[in-house]
Short mmCIF file of C-alpha atoms and ligand atoms in Angstrom, two decimals:
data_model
loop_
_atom_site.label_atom_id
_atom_site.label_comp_id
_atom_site.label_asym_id
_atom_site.label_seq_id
_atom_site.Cartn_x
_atom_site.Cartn_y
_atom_site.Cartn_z
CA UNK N 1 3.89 -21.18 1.11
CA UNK N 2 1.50 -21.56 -1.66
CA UNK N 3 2.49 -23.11 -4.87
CA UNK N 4 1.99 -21.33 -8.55
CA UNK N 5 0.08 -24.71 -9.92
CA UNK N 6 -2.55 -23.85 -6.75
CA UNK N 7 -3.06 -20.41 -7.85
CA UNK N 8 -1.95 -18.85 -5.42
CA UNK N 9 1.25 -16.15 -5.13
CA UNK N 10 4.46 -17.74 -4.84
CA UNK N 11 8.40 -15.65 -4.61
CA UNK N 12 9.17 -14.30 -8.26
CA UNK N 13 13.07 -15.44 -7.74
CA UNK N 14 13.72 -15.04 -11.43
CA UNK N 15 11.28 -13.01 -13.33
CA UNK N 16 10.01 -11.57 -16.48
CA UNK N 17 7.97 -8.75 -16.69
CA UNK N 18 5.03 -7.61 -18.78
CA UNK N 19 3.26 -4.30 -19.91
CA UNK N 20 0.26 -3.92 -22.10
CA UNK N 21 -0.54 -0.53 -23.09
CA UNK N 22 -4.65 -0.97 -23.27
CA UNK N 23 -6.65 1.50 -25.59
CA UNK N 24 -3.87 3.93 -26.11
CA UNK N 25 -2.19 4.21 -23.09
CA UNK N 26 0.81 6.14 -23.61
CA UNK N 27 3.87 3.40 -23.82
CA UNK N 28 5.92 5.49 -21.32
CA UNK N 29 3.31 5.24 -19.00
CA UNK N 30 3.10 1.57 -19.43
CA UNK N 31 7.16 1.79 -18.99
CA UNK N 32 6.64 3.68 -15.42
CA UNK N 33 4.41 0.97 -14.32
CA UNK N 34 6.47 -1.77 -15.16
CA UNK N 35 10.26 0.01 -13.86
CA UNK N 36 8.04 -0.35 -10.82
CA UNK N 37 6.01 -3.70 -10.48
CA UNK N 38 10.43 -3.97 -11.08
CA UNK N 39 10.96 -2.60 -7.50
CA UNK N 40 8.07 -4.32 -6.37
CA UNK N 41 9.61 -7.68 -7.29
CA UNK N 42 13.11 -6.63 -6.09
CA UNK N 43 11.28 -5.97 -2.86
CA UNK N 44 10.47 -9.50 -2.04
CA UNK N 45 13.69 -10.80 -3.32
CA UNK N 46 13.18 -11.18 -6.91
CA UNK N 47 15.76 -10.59 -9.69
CA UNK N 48 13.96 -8.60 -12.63
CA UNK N 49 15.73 -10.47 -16.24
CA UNK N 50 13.55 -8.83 -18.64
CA UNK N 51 10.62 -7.40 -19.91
CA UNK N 52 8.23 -6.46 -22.94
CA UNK N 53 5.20 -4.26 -23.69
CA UNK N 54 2.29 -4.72 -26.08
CA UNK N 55 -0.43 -2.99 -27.37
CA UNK N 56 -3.62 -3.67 -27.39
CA UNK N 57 -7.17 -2.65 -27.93
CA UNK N 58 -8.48 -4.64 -24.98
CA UNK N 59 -7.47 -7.35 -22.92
CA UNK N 60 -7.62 -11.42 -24.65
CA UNK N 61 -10.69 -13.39 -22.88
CA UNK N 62 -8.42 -16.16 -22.53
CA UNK N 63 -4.90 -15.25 -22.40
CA UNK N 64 -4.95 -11.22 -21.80
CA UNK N 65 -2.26 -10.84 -24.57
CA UNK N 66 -2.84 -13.47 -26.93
CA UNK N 67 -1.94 -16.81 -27.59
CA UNK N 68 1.12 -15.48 -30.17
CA UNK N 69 2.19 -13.12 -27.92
CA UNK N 70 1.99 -15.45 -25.06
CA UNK N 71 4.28 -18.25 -26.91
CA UNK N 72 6.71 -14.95 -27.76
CA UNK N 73 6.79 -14.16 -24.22
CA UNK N 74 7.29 -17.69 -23.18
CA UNK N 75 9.94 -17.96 -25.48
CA UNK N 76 12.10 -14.89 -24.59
CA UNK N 77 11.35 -15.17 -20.74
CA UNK N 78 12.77 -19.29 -20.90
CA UNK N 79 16.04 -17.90 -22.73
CA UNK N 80 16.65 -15.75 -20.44
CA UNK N 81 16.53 -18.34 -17.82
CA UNK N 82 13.17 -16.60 -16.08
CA UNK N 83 11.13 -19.10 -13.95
CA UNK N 84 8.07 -16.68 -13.63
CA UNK N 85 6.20 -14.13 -15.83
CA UNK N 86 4.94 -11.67 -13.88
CA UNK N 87 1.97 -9.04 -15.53
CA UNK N 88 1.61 -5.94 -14.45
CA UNK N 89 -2.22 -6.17 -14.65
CA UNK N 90 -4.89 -8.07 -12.58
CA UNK N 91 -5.27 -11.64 -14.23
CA UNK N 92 -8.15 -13.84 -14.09
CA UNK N 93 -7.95 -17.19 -12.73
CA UNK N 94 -8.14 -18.95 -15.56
CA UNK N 95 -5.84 -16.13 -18.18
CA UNK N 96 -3.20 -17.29 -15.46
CA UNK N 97 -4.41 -21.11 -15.83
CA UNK N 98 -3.96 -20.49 -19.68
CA UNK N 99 -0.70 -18.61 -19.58
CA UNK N 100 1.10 -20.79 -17.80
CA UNK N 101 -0.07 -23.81 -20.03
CA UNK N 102 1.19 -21.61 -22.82
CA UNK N 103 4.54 -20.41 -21.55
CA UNK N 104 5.52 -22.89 -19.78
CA UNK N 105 6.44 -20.72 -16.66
CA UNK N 106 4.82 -19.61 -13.46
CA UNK N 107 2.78 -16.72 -13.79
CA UNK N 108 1.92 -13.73 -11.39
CA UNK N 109 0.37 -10.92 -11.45
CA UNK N 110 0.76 -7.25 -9.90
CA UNK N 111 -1.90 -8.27 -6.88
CA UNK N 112 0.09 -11.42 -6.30
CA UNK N 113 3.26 -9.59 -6.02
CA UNK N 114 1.99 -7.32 -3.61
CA UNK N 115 0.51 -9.66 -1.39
CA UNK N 116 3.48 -11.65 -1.66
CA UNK N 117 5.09 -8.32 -0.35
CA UNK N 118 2.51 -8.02 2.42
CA UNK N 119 2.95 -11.40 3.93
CA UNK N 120 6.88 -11.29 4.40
CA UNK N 121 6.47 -7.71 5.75
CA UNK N 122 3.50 -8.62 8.42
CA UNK N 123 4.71 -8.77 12.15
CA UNK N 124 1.76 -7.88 14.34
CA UNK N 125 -1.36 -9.82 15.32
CA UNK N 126 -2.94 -7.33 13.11
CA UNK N 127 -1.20 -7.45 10.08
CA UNK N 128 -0.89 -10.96 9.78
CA UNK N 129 -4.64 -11.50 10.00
CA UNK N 130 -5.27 -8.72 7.73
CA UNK N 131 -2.71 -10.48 5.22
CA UNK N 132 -4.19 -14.12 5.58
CA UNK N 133 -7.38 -12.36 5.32
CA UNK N 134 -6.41 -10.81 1.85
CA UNK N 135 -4.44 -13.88 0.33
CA UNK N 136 -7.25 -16.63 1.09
CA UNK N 137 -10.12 -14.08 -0.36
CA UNK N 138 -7.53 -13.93 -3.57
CA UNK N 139 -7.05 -17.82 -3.42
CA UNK N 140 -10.79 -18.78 -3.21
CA UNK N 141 -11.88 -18.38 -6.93
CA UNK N 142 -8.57 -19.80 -7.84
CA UNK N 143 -8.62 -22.67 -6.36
CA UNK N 144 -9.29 -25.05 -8.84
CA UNK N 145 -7.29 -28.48 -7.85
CA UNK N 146 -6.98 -30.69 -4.55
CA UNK N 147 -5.69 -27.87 -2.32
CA UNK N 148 -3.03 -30.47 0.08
CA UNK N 149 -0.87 -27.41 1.42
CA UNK N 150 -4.03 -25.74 3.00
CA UNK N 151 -5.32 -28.68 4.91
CA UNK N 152 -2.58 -29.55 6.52
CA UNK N 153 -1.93 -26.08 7.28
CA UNK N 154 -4.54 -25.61 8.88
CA UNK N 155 -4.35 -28.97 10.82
CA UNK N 156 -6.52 -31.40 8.56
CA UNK N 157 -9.63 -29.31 8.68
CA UNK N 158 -9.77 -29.98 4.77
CA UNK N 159 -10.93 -34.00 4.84
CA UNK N 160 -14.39 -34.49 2.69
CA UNK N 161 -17.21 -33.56 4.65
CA UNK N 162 -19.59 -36.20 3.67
CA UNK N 163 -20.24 -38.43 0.89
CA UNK N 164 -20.41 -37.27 -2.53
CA UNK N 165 -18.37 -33.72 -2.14
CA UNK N 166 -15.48 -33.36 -3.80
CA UNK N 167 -12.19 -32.48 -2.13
CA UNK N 168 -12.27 -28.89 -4.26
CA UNK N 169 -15.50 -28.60 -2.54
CA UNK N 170 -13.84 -29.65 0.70
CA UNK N 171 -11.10 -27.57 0.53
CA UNK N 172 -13.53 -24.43 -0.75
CA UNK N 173 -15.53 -24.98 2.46
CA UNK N 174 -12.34 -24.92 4.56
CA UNK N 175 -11.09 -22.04 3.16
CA UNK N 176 -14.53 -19.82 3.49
CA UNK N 177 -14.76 -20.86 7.06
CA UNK N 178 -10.88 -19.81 7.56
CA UNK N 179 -11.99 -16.29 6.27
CA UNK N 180 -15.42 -16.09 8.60
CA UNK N 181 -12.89 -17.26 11.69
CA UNK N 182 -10.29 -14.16 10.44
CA UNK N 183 -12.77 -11.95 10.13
CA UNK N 184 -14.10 -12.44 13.12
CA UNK N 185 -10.41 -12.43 15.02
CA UNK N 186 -10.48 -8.61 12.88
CA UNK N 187 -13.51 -7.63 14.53
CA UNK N 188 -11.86 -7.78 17.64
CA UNK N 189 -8.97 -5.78 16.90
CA UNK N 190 -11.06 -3.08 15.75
CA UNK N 191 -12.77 -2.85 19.17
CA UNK N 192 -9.57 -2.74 20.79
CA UNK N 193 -8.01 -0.32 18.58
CA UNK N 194 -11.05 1.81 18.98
CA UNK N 195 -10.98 1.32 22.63
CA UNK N 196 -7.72 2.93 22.73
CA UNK N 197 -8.46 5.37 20.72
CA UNK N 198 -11.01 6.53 22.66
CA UNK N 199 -8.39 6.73 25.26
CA UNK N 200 -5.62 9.00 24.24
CA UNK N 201 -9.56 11.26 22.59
CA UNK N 202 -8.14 14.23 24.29
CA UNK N 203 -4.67 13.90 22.35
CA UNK N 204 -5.67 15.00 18.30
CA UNK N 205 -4.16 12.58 16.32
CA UNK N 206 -2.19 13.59 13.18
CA UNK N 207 -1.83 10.58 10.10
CA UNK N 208 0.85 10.14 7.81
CA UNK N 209 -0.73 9.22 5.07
CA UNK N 210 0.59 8.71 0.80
CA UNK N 211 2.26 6.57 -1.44
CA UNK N 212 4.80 3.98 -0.22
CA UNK N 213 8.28 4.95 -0.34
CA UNK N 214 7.52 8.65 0.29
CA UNK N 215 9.49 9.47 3.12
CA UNK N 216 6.71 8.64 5.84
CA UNK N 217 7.79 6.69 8.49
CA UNK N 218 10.97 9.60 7.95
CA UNK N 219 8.96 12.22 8.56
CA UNK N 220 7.26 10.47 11.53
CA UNK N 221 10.59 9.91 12.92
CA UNK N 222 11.17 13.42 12.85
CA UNK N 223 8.55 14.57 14.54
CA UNK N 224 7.88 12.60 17.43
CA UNK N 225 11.97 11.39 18.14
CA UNK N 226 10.89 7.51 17.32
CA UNK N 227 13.18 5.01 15.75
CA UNK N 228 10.81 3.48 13.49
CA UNK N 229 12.27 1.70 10.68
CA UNK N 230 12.59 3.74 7.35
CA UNK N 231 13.81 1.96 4.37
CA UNK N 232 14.29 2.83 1.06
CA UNK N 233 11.80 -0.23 -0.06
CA UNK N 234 8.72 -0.56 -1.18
CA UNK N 235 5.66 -1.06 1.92
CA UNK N 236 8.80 -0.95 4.41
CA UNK N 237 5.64 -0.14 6.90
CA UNK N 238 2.49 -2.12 7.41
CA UNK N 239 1.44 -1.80 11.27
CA UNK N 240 0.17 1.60 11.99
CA UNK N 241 2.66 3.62 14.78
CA UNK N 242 1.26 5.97 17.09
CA UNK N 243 3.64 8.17 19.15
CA UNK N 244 3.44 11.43 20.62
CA UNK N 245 4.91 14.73 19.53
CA UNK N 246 4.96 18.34 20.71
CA UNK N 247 3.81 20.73 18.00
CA UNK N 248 4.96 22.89 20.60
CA UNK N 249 5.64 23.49 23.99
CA UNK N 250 1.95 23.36 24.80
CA UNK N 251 0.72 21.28 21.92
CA UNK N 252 1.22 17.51 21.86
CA UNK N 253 0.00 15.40 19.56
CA UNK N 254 -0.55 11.70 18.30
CA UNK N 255 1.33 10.92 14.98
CA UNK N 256 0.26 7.48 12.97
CA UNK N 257 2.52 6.13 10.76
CA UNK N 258 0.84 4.35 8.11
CA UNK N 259 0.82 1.58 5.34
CA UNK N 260 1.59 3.37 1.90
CA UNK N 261 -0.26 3.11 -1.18
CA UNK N 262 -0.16 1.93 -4.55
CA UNK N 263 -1.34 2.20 -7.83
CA UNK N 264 -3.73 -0.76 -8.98
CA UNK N 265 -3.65 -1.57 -5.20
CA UNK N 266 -5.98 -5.00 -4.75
CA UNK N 267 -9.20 -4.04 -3.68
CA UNK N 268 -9.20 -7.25 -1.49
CA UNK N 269 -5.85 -6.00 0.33
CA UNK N 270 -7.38 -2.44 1.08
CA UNK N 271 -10.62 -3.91 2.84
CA UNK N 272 -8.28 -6.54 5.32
CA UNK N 273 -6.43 -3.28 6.29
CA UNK N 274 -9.26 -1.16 6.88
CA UNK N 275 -8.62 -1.54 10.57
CA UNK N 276 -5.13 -0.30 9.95
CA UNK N 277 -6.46 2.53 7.61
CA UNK N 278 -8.79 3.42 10.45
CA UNK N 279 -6.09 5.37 11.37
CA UNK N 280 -6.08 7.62 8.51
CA UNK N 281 -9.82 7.83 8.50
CA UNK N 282 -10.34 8.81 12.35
CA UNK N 283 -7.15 11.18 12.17
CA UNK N 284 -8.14 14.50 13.33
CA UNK N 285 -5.29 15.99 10.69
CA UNK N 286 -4.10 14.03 7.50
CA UNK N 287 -0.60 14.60 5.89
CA UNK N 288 0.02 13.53 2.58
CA UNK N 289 2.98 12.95 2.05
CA UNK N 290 4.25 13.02 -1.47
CA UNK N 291 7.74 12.24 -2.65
CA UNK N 292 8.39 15.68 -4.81
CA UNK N 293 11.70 14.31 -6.29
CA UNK N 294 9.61 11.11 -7.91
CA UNK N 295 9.46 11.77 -11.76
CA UNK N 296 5.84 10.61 -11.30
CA UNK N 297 5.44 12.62 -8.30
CA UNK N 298 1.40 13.98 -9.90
CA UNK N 299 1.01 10.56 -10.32
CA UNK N 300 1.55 9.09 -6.81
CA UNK N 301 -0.21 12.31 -5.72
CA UNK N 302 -3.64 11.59 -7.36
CA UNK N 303 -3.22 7.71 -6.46
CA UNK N 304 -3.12 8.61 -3.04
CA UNK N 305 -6.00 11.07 -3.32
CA UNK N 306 -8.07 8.57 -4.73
CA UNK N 307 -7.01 6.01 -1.88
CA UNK N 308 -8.22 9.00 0.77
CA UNK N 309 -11.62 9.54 -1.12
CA UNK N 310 -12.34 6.45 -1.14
CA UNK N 311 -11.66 6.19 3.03
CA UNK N 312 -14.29 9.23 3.21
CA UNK N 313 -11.29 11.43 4.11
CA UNK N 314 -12.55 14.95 4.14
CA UNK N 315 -10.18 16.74 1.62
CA UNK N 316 -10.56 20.14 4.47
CA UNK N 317 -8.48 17.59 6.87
CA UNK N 318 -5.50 16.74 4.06
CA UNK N 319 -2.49 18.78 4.32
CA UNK N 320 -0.13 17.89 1.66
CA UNK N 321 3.45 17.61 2.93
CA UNK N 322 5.58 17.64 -0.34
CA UNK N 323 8.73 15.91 1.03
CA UNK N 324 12.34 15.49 -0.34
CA UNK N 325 13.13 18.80 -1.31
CA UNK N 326 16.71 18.27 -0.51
CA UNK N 327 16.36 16.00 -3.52
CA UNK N 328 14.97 17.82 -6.72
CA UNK N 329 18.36 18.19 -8.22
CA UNK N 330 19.09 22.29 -8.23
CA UNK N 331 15.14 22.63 -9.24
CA UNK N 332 14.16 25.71 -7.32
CA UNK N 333 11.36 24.67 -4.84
CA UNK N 334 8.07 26.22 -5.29
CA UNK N 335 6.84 29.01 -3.19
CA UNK N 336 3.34 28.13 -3.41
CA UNK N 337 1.24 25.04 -3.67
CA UNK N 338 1.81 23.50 -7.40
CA UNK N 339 -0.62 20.99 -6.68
CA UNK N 340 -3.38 24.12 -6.42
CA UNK N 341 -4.06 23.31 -2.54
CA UNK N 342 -2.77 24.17 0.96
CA UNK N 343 0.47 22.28 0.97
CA UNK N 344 3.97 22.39 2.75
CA UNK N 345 7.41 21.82 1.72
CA UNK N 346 10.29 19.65 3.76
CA UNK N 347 12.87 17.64 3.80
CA UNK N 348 12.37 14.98 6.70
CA UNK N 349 16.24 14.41 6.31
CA UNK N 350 17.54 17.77 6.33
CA UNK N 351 14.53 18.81 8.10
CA UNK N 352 14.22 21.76 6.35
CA UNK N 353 10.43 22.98 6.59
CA UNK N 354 9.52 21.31 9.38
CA UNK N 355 9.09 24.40 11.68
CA UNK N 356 6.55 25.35 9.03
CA UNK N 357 5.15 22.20 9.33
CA UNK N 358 4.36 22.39 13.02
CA UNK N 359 2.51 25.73 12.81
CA UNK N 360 0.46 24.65 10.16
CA UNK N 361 -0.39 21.86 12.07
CA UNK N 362 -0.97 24.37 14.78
CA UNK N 363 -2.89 26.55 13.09
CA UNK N 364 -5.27 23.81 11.71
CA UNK N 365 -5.71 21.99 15.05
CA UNK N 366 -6.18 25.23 17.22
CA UNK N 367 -7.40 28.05 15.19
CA UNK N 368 -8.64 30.08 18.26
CA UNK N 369 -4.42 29.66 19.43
CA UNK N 370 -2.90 30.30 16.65
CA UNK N 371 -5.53 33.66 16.04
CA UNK N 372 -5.21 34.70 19.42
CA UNK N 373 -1.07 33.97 18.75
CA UNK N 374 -1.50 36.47 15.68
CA UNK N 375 -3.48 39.32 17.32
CA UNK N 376 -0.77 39.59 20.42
CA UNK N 377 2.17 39.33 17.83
CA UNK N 378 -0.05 42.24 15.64
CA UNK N 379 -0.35 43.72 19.02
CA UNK N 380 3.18 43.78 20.22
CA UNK N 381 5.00 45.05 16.80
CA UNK N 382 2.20 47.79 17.15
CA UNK N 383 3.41 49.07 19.93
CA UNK N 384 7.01 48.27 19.19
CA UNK N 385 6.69 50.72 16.33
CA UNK N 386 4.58 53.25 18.32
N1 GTP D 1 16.59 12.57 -0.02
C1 GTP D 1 15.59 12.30 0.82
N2 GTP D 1 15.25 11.02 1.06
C2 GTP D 1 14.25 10.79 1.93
C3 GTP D 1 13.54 11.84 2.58
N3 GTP D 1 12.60 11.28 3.36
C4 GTP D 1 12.72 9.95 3.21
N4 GTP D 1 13.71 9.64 2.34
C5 GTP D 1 14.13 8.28 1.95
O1 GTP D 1 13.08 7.66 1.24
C6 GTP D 1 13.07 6.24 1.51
C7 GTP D 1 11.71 5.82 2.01
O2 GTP D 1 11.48 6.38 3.25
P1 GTP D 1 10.40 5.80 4.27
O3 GTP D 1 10.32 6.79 5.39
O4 GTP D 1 10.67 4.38 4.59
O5 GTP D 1 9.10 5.88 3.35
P2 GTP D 1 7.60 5.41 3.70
O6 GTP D 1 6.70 6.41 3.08
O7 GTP D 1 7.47 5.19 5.16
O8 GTP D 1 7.53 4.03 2.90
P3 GTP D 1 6.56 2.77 3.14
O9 GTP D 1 6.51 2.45 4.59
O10 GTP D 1 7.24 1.74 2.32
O11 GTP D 1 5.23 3.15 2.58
C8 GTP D 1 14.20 6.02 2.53
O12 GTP D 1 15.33 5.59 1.83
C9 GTP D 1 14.40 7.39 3.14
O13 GTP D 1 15.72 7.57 3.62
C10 GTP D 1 13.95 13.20 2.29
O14 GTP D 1 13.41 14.18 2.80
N5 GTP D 1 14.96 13.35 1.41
MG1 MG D 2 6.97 3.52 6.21
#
């Protein structure tokens, strides 16, 4: 494991968090964030102690919320017994460098968190690469001291290379050929994922797609009878699953559980899991799924839209799956899309909707069936009225 004074992510046991509303962001939106960088931290075993939000017109150069602030923060966070500050915003190397000179605590921020998530969660070949892959490119401008942990990690690679270069140099080298030798090792798994791929070709493959703790891995259960672990944390799922499901009794199909999203997700993190996200973007069907009892349901909605543009998703192959209506409370649920676009309504624990599911999916996978279903059931209530 890294240590905080080597810049790189370490377990917030004992934290404190921080919000800064930036330009007039509205405060409760700030509050949103932070209830869940909360989760986040609960997620990899943290204990959340307190927390405080600032305004700001824009970020401090040095210290992102000012020295003052900083010693306040420092202050309140040490009384409390914290041992970390965590920010809810990206931090530059050296804002953390300063911040932790100033409060005299560790300090994190949201990208550190997550990939601190990421690595206890990764279990496959895959993941793990894609993980080490993401937390060394995050490391390498923050490396600023003699780097011990690293080189012995990774067997002693790290002595000097030749006279005259310094062991940060050393260790920078090590750590850039590390990434070249992981990127490689990803390169690989692509080709075999593809490879397969092209196998099941004649199979479409449908993608569960949308913000973590949504219900995905749920709804995949569902529909294809697999016992894939569902949790009620945050990025419970970072492999992509594929199993098959009938649609039907003449339709099967592939389903591909994937990783969820996130808001202010690393942009670092996205790229290692692009073979992962692959998925998503060679799916010949998308559903995003959105939890509809969330409060910030529109939110997680348009995070995960962004996510999908971004993979070059065509929006004509999204089918939003608004899941969790076993949840809204007594709310009524809507009849027709509220999110102005083709959309379905389930519960994947009551399973409620998912009939309707399944002939959408039909009906979007094999339009000539599901017209040529339509014209013989037009056909046969003709001539049962006739
Ligand atoms: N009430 C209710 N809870 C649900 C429903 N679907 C899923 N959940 C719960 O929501 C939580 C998250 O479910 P998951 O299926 O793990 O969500 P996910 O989208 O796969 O999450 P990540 O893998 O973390 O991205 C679990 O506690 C589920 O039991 C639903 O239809 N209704
Ligand atoms: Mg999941």
């Amino acid at each position: 494991m890294y240590t905080l004074e080597d810049g790189g992510p370490s377990i917030p046991t004992r934290a404190f968090l921080v919000g800064v509303s930036l330009g007039g962001e509205p405060v409760e939106t700030v509050e949103e964030h932070l209830q869940e960088l909360g989760e986040l931290v609960t997620s990899c075993g943290g204990q959340v102690l307190g927390e405080t939000l600032q305004r700001r017109h824009t970020p401090d150069a040095a210290t992102f919320v000012g020295k003052g602030k900083a010693e306040e923060i420092g202050v309140a966070a040490r009384e409390l017994g914290a041992e970390v500050v965590v920010f809810d915003d990206d931090l530059s190397p050296s804002q953390v460098k300063n911040l932790e000179k100033v409060t005299d605590l560790a300090v994190m921020d949201r990208s550190s968190v997550i990939l601190e998530i990421f690595s206890n969660r990764a279990r496959s070949r895959e993941s793990k690469t894609q993980v080490e892959l993401a937390r060394l490119n995050y490391l390498l401008p923050r490396l600023t001291r003699r780097w011990s942990h690293l080189s012995r990690q990774a067997g002693g690679i790290g002595v000097r290379g030749g006279e005259g270069e310094s062991q940060l140099e050393a260790d920078r080298r090590m750590l850039r050929t590390r990434i070249r030798h992981l990127e490689r090792d990803l390169v690989t798994i692509e080709r075999t994922r593809a490879l397969q791929r092209r196998a099941r070709q004649r199979v479409p493959t449908v993608a569960l797609a949308g913000y973590t703790n949504a219900g995905k891995s749920t709804l995949f259960n569902r529909l294809t009878h697999a016992g894939v672990h569902a949790e009620d944390r945050l990025f419970a799922t970072l492999d992509a699953r594929l199993r098959r499901g009938a649609l039907d009794p003449r339709h099967v199909v592939v389903f591909a559980d994937t990783v969820g999203f996130i808001r202010k997700l690393p942009h670092h993190l996205v790229s290692s899991f692009r073979s992962t996200l692959e998925e998503i973007t060679e799916a010949d069907q998308v559903l995003h799924v959105v939890d509809r009892s969330h409060p910030a349901w529109r939110d997680q909605l348009a995070v995960a839209d962004e996510v999908l543009d971004s993979l070059d998703v065509d929006p004509e192959r999204v089918l939003v799956v608004f899941n969790k209506i076993d949840a809204l409370g007594g709310e009524p649920v809507p009849s027709s899309a509220d999110a102005g676009r083709d959309a379905v309504y389930v519960s994947a624990v009551t399973g409620e909707g998912l009939d309707r599911l399944r002939a959408r999916l039909l009906e979007r996978l094999y339009p000539e069936d599901a017209a040529r279903a339509a014209a013989l059931a037009a056909e046969w209530a003709a001539q049962a009225s006739s």
